[in-house]
C-alpha cells in the first residue's frame, strides 16, 4: 500500500524552517489576541506584557495560560477575535451538561482545518479510493464535520452517517463496502461486538482502516477491535478549544501522534508548578494556536497528560509527535492515596478472555474510605449456573487488578449485555464521592 504525505513541505520540514514559520505566526497571533480580544489585553496589561516582548519562540513561556474556566466566563462569543459576520461555523465541547465551550471559525479557519485533517487522514493511510463511513456525531462536536471535510479534501467517498443506529450502520457498511470507519473506540468496540453477535459473515465487511479519536483507548482495546474488524486503527487527538481533530494523529506506523507544528505550538508543563518541562518528560499538554483567526488561543491548558518526541519518524515525517494521552489531570482518581487511571483497569480487563471488553468503574466513600468497584460482564452465560466458577473468575480479576494498582477493588460480575454501550465517547467512571 502506497502512503501519501499530503503536505511534504510542512510535514517533512527541517527544524529551522519550522521554527521560522512558528515564530512569525506566533507574533501574529499574539498581536491578534492583544488587539482584538479584551480578555487577552487585560491579562497582558496585568502582567505588563506587550506583544513586542515576544521576540523568540522561547518567549512563549511568558504568555499567560488560558483555561477551560476562561472559556466558560467568556461564553459564548467574548473570546472571538473577529466580528460575528466573519464567523461561518460554531462548534463546542461534547459535554452534555451545563454550557458548552464554544469556538468559532472563519472561512479561512475551515480551510486550514481541512488541510490538517487531510494530513492525518493520509498519514493513517486513507486515500481517494476509500469509502468512508463517518460514525462520529455531527453537531457541535468537532469529530464528524472535521473528518468529513478532511475526507472530502483528499477525494474519498464520504458516507456521513453520524453516530448510532447500529443495525443501519452495519447494513450500509456491507452494501457500500465501506473501507474506512471513523468512530470513537467505544463505538467501534460496540459495532464489532454487534457484528460478531449477529453472526455476520466477516467477508461482507470490507473495512481496512479505522481512525479513532475523541477519547483514549488502551493498546489492548485497540488490538481487540483491530482483530475483530480485521483493520488497522490509528489514533487521533484534538479538542474543541483548539479547533478539534487535526491537531495530531498517528501515521500507519503507530509510533506517536504527529502534530501539525505549522499550526500549533505545543509545550509540556508540570501541572503543579506550571513550569515548562524538557522534551520527553511527561506532564500536561499546553497548546497555542498559530493560524486561527476567529478563535485564537494562547497557552491553553488541556489537562491531558502526555509527552513529546522530536525525533523524525520512519514514515518520513519530521513532525513532533505526542505520546498517546495517559489520562487527564482531572480523571486521575486518587483512591486511598494511590493514583489510579481508568486505563490501568481497562488494560487488565482487555487482557482477560473470560470477560467482555465493557466495564464501569464506580468510586464511593464508605466509612470515610474510598472504595472502588469494577463492574464487568462475564462472557460465558452458562457460568450463571456455576457459583464456584463465577467466584473463581471474580477472584482472578480482583487479583489481576490488585497486582497492577496495589489496591483492592470490589468486582461485580454482571450478565453479558447488561452494561451500557456508547455511540460516542464512553462514560466509564462514575465517581460518587462528595468532592
Ligand atoms: O474530542 C476532538 C476530537 C474529535 C479529537 C475526534 C479526535 C477525533 P472535545 O469533545 O472537545 O474534542 O474533547 C476533547 O477529549 O481534551 C481529551 O481529554 C479527549 N480526547 C480527544 N481525543 C483523545 C485521544 C474532541 N485520542 C478532549 N486520546 C481532550 C485521549 C482524547 N483523549
XYZ file of C-alpha atoms in Angstrom, residues 79-432:
354
model
C -13.122 35.361 23.021
C -13.775 35.775 19.305
C -11.163 37.911 17.544
C -13.295 38.754 14.504
C -16.760 40.298 14.128
C -19.622 37.778 14.178
C -20.296 38.398 10.482
C -16.928 36.832 9.651
C -17.668 33.679 11.618
C -19.097 30.951 9.407
C -19.184 27.996 11.825
C -19.575 27.298 15.522
C -18.518 24.155 17.354
C -18.303 23.252 21.003
C -17.309 20.781 23.649
C -19.058 17.468 23.764
C -20.204 17.563 27.414
C -23.934 17.136 27.814
C -24.472 19.173 30.968
C -24.023 22.900 31.545
C -22.921 25.432 28.994
C -20.662 24.098 26.246
C -17.273 25.642 25.495
C -17.941 27.481 22.248
C -15.445 28.122 19.472
C -15.810 29.867 16.099
C -14.249 29.518 12.638
C -13.814 31.922 9.760
C -13.898 30.548 6.241
C -10.093 30.557 6.263
C -10.085 28.646 9.577
C -12.251 25.949 7.997
C -9.865 25.674 5.030
C -6.847 25.347 7.291
C -8.692 22.797 9.409
C -9.471 20.645 6.355
C -5.811 20.884 5.379
C -4.548 19.386 8.653
C -7.341 16.832 8.642
C -6.189 15.726 5.174
C -2.685 15.302 6.594
C -3.687 12.988 9.459
C -6.007 11.008 7.199
C -3.226 10.385 4.656
C -0.771 9.649 7.470
C -3.113 6.894 8.670
C -3.309 5.504 5.134
C -6.560 6.990 3.809
C -6.771 7.588 0.031
C -9.155 8.948 -2.591
C -10.162 5.327 -3.302
C -11.727 4.940 0.135
C -15.394 4.736 1.062
C -15.542 6.331 4.459
C -18.244 5.679 6.991
C -18.291 8.538 9.478
C -19.831 7.331 12.716
C -18.690 10.323 14.778
C -21.514 12.615 15.825
C -22.243 15.577 13.578
C -23.223 18.660 15.549
C -21.389 20.878 17.966
C -18.884 18.008 18.389
C -15.952 18.652 16.063
C -15.361 14.986 15.167
C -17.994 14.435 12.455
C -17.508 17.658 10.487
C -13.716 17.639 10.927
C -13.225 14.206 9.412
C -15.935 14.878 6.841
C -14.217 17.897 5.297
C -10.778 16.291 5.507
C -12.004 13.182 3.716
C -13.699 15.223 1.022
C -10.494 17.194 0.565
C -8.474 14.081 -0.198
C -11.229 12.933 -2.562
C -12.578 9.968 -0.610
C -16.250 8.981 -0.828
C -17.843 10.212 2.377
C -20.803 8.431 3.952
C -21.979 10.871 6.652
C -23.972 8.520 8.871
C -23.208 10.175 12.228
C -23.283 8.026 15.348
C -25.863 5.471 16.442
C -28.399 3.272 14.671
C -26.059 0.322 14.700
C -28.139 -2.038 12.536
C -28.235 0.551 9.788
C -24.505 1.219 10.153
C -23.806 -2.474 9.616
C -26.209 -2.777 6.690
C -24.762 0.214 4.844
C -21.228 -0.868 5.679
C -21.953 -4.119 3.851
C -23.937 -2.593 0.966
C -21.465 0.224 0.238
C -18.432 -1.937 1.031
C -17.069 0.834 3.272
C -13.305 0.644 3.631
C -12.725 3.185 6.404
C -14.548 3.601 9.706
C -14.441 6.828 11.702
C -15.643 6.330 15.276
C -14.818 6.632 18.923
C -13.097 3.466 20.098
C -16.078 2.862 22.423
C -18.442 2.822 19.483
C -16.122 0.748 17.302
C -15.986 -1.849 20.056
C -19.759 -1.919 20.266
C -20.070 -2.207 16.476
C -17.531 -5.036 16.391
C -19.420 -6.815 19.154
C -22.750 -6.465 17.350
C -21.256 -7.789 14.104
C -19.976 -10.805 15.994
C -23.212 -11.348 17.922
C -25.341 -11.205 14.787
C -23.120 -13.853 13.207
C -22.441 -11.623 10.200
C -20.148 -13.151 7.603
C -16.820 -11.303 8.070
C -16.211 -11.443 4.314
C -19.060 -8.977 3.798
C -17.206 -6.373 5.895
C -14.570 -4.636 3.784
C -13.177 -2.222 6.374
C -9.388 -1.977 6.216
C -8.719 1.163 8.247
C -10.236 2.990 11.199
C -9.466 6.432 12.529
C -10.274 6.610 16.214
C -10.377 9.672 18.405
C -12.298 11.801 20.827
C -11.257 9.585 23.730
C -8.359 7.353 24.603
C -8.131 3.593 24.452
C -5.566 1.134 25.690
C -3.379 -0.787 23.260
C -5.200 -3.919 24.404
C -8.534 -2.438 23.375
C -7.170 -1.313 20.004
C -5.743 -4.785 19.340
C -9.098 -6.339 20.155
C -11.030 -4.097 17.758
C -8.401 -4.468 15.032
C -8.614 -8.246 15.275
C -12.412 -8.332 15.387
C -12.923 -5.998 12.436
C -9.798 -7.013 10.507
C -8.384 -3.497 10.126
C -5.616 -1.154 11.184
C -6.701 1.567 13.609
C -4.911 4.846 14.216
C -5.477 7.287 16.999
C -6.317 10.962 16.633
C -6.319 13.661 19.239
C -7.613 17.194 19.419
C -10.003 19.319 21.410
C -12.739 21.785 20.537
C -10.912 24.653 22.209
C -8.127 24.342 19.620
C -10.426 23.617 16.687
C -10.991 19.863 17.055
C -9.268 16.870 15.448
C -6.342 17.546 13.101
C -4.011 18.840 15.784
C -2.374 15.413 15.955
C -2.795 11.905 14.617
C -0.853 8.700 14.247
C 0.599 7.542 10.979
C 0.191 3.896 9.954
C 3.319 3.039 11.971
C 1.506 3.950 15.216
C 4.526 5.438 16.945
C 3.038 8.551 18.479
C 0.702 11.226 17.135
C 2.192 13.616 14.546
C 1.479 17.239 15.467
C 0.646 19.964 12.904
C 3.528 22.147 14.023
C 2.927 24.906 11.494
C -0.496 25.468 13.087
C 0.226 24.877 16.775
C 2.988 25.294 19.366
C 2.998 22.513 21.949
C 4.518 22.561 25.406
C 4.523 20.174 28.337
C 4.270 21.721 31.792
C 4.331 20.456 35.323
C 0.659 20.875 36.302
C 1.610 21.824 39.869
C 4.428 24.327 39.345
C 3.237 25.333 35.825
C 6.888 25.313 34.711
C 7.678 24.028 31.202
C 9.302 20.575 31.169
C 12.074 19.406 28.814
C 11.369 17.338 25.678
C 10.420 13.776 26.558
C 9.169 14.464 30.083
C 5.624 13.606 30.987
C 3.233 16.366 32.044
C 0.259 18.462 30.978
C -0.038 19.403 27.327
C -0.349 23.141 26.668
C -1.210 24.347 23.162
C -1.011 27.716 21.422
C -2.783 28.148 18.092
C -0.837 29.860 15.292
C -3.264 30.377 12.420
C -6.714 30.570 13.929
C -8.467 33.837 13.096
C -11.867 33.625 14.782
C -10.734 31.918 17.950
C -7.002 32.279 18.594
C -5.835 30.595 21.764
C -2.747 31.254 23.856
C -1.225 28.511 26.008
C -4.396 26.521 26.547
C -4.093 24.089 29.445
C -5.570 20.883 28.030
C -5.396 18.864 31.299
C -4.313 15.925 29.135
C -1.152 14.124 30.212
C 1.399 13.110 27.603
C 4.973 13.754 26.464
C 6.589 14.955 23.255
C 9.177 13.430 20.942
C 11.135 15.448 18.406
C 12.775 12.552 16.519
C 11.833 12.122 12.855
C 9.543 9.150 12.204
C 10.300 6.216 9.890
C 7.295 7.296 7.787
C 9.371 10.249 6.566
C 7.628 12.953 8.545
C 9.716 15.184 10.793
C 6.761 16.441 12.801
C 6.989 16.431 16.553
C 4.953 13.583 17.994
C 2.981 13.302 21.217
C 2.572 10.055 23.086
C -0.873 8.582 23.499
C -2.712 10.561 26.176
C -2.068 8.862 29.509
C -5.124 10.316 31.174
C -6.416 13.692 32.263
C -5.209 15.522 35.325
C -8.865 15.595 36.296
C -9.735 11.936 35.595
C -6.931 10.588 37.691
C -8.634 9.016 40.687
C -6.880 9.152 44.000
C -8.033 6.042 45.821
C -6.755 5.874 49.371
C -3.724 7.876 48.326
C -2.954 5.767 45.258
C -3.145 7.422 41.834
C -5.366 5.354 39.588
C -6.077 5.915 35.906
C -9.087 4.171 34.373
C -6.780 2.996 31.557
C -4.875 0.782 34.008
C -8.065 -1.062 34.844
C -9.013 -1.216 31.170
C -5.709 -2.947 30.346
C -6.440 -5.679 32.873
C -9.975 -6.198 31.596
C -8.997 -6.299 27.922
C -6.348 -8.915 28.634
C -8.813 -11.397 30.180
C -10.622 -13.653 27.748
C -13.356 -14.777 30.131
C -14.850 -11.287 30.385
C -16.321 -8.879 27.866
C -14.468 -5.657 26.994
C -17.187 -3.469 28.539
C -16.805 -2.128 32.064
C -17.834 0.514 34.560
C -15.791 1.875 37.450
C -17.692 3.189 40.433
C -15.961 5.150 43.176
C -17.649 5.738 46.521
C -16.770 6.620 50.086
C -17.722 4.238 52.848
C -16.754 4.909 56.465
C -14.511 7.738 55.253
C -12.587 5.356 52.976
C -12.545 5.429 49.192
C -13.895 2.272 47.633
C -13.624 1.264 44.053
C -15.980 -1.127 42.361
C -15.379 -2.528 38.897
C -18.392 -3.894 37.079
C -17.696 -6.265 34.203
C -19.645 -8.744 32.137
C -18.644 -12.399 32.127
C -18.677 -13.835 28.610
C -19.998 -17.315 29.162
C -23.676 -17.006 30.155
C -23.711 -20.595 31.398
C -21.497 -19.537 34.314
C -24.660 -18.206 35.927
C -25.359 -21.781 36.995
C -21.912 -22.353 38.437
C -21.335 -20.254 41.519
C -17.892 -21.682 42.132
C -16.592 -20.818 38.709
C -18.040 -17.314 38.941
C -16.355 -16.842 42.298
C -13.043 -18.036 40.893
C -13.336 -15.626 37.988
C -14.142 -12.759 40.333
C -11.085 -13.538 42.425
C -8.867 -13.731 39.386
C -9.984 -10.289 38.190
C -9.522 -8.883 41.684
C -6.060 -10.355 41.891
C -5.046 -9.007 38.451
C -6.269 -5.516 39.282
C -4.511 -5.629 42.624
C -1.244 -6.623 41.004
C -1.403 -3.533 38.767
C -2.871 -0.951 41.139
C -1.967 -2.330 44.503
C -5.456 -1.673 45.778
C -8.352 -3.951 46.446
C -11.301 -3.374 44.160
C -14.731 -4.861 44.583
C -15.533 -6.849 41.459
C -19.136 -7.183 40.380
C -19.819 -9.655 37.608
C -22.914 -8.997 35.560
C -24.522 -10.986 32.765
C -23.382 -10.324 29.189
C -25.079 -7.339 27.540
C -26.129 -5.525 30.732
C -23.609 -2.668 30.892
C -24.212 0.453 28.810
C -22.776 0.650 25.282
C -21.758 4.013 23.845
C -22.282 5.582 20.446
C -19.923 8.474 21.183
C -17.435 8.835 23.966
C -17.836 6.228 26.692
C -18.561 7.253 30.268
C -16.770 4.556 32.171
C -16.105 6.152 35.552
C -18.843 7.094 37.980
C -17.385 8.984 40.896
C -19.970 9.168 43.667
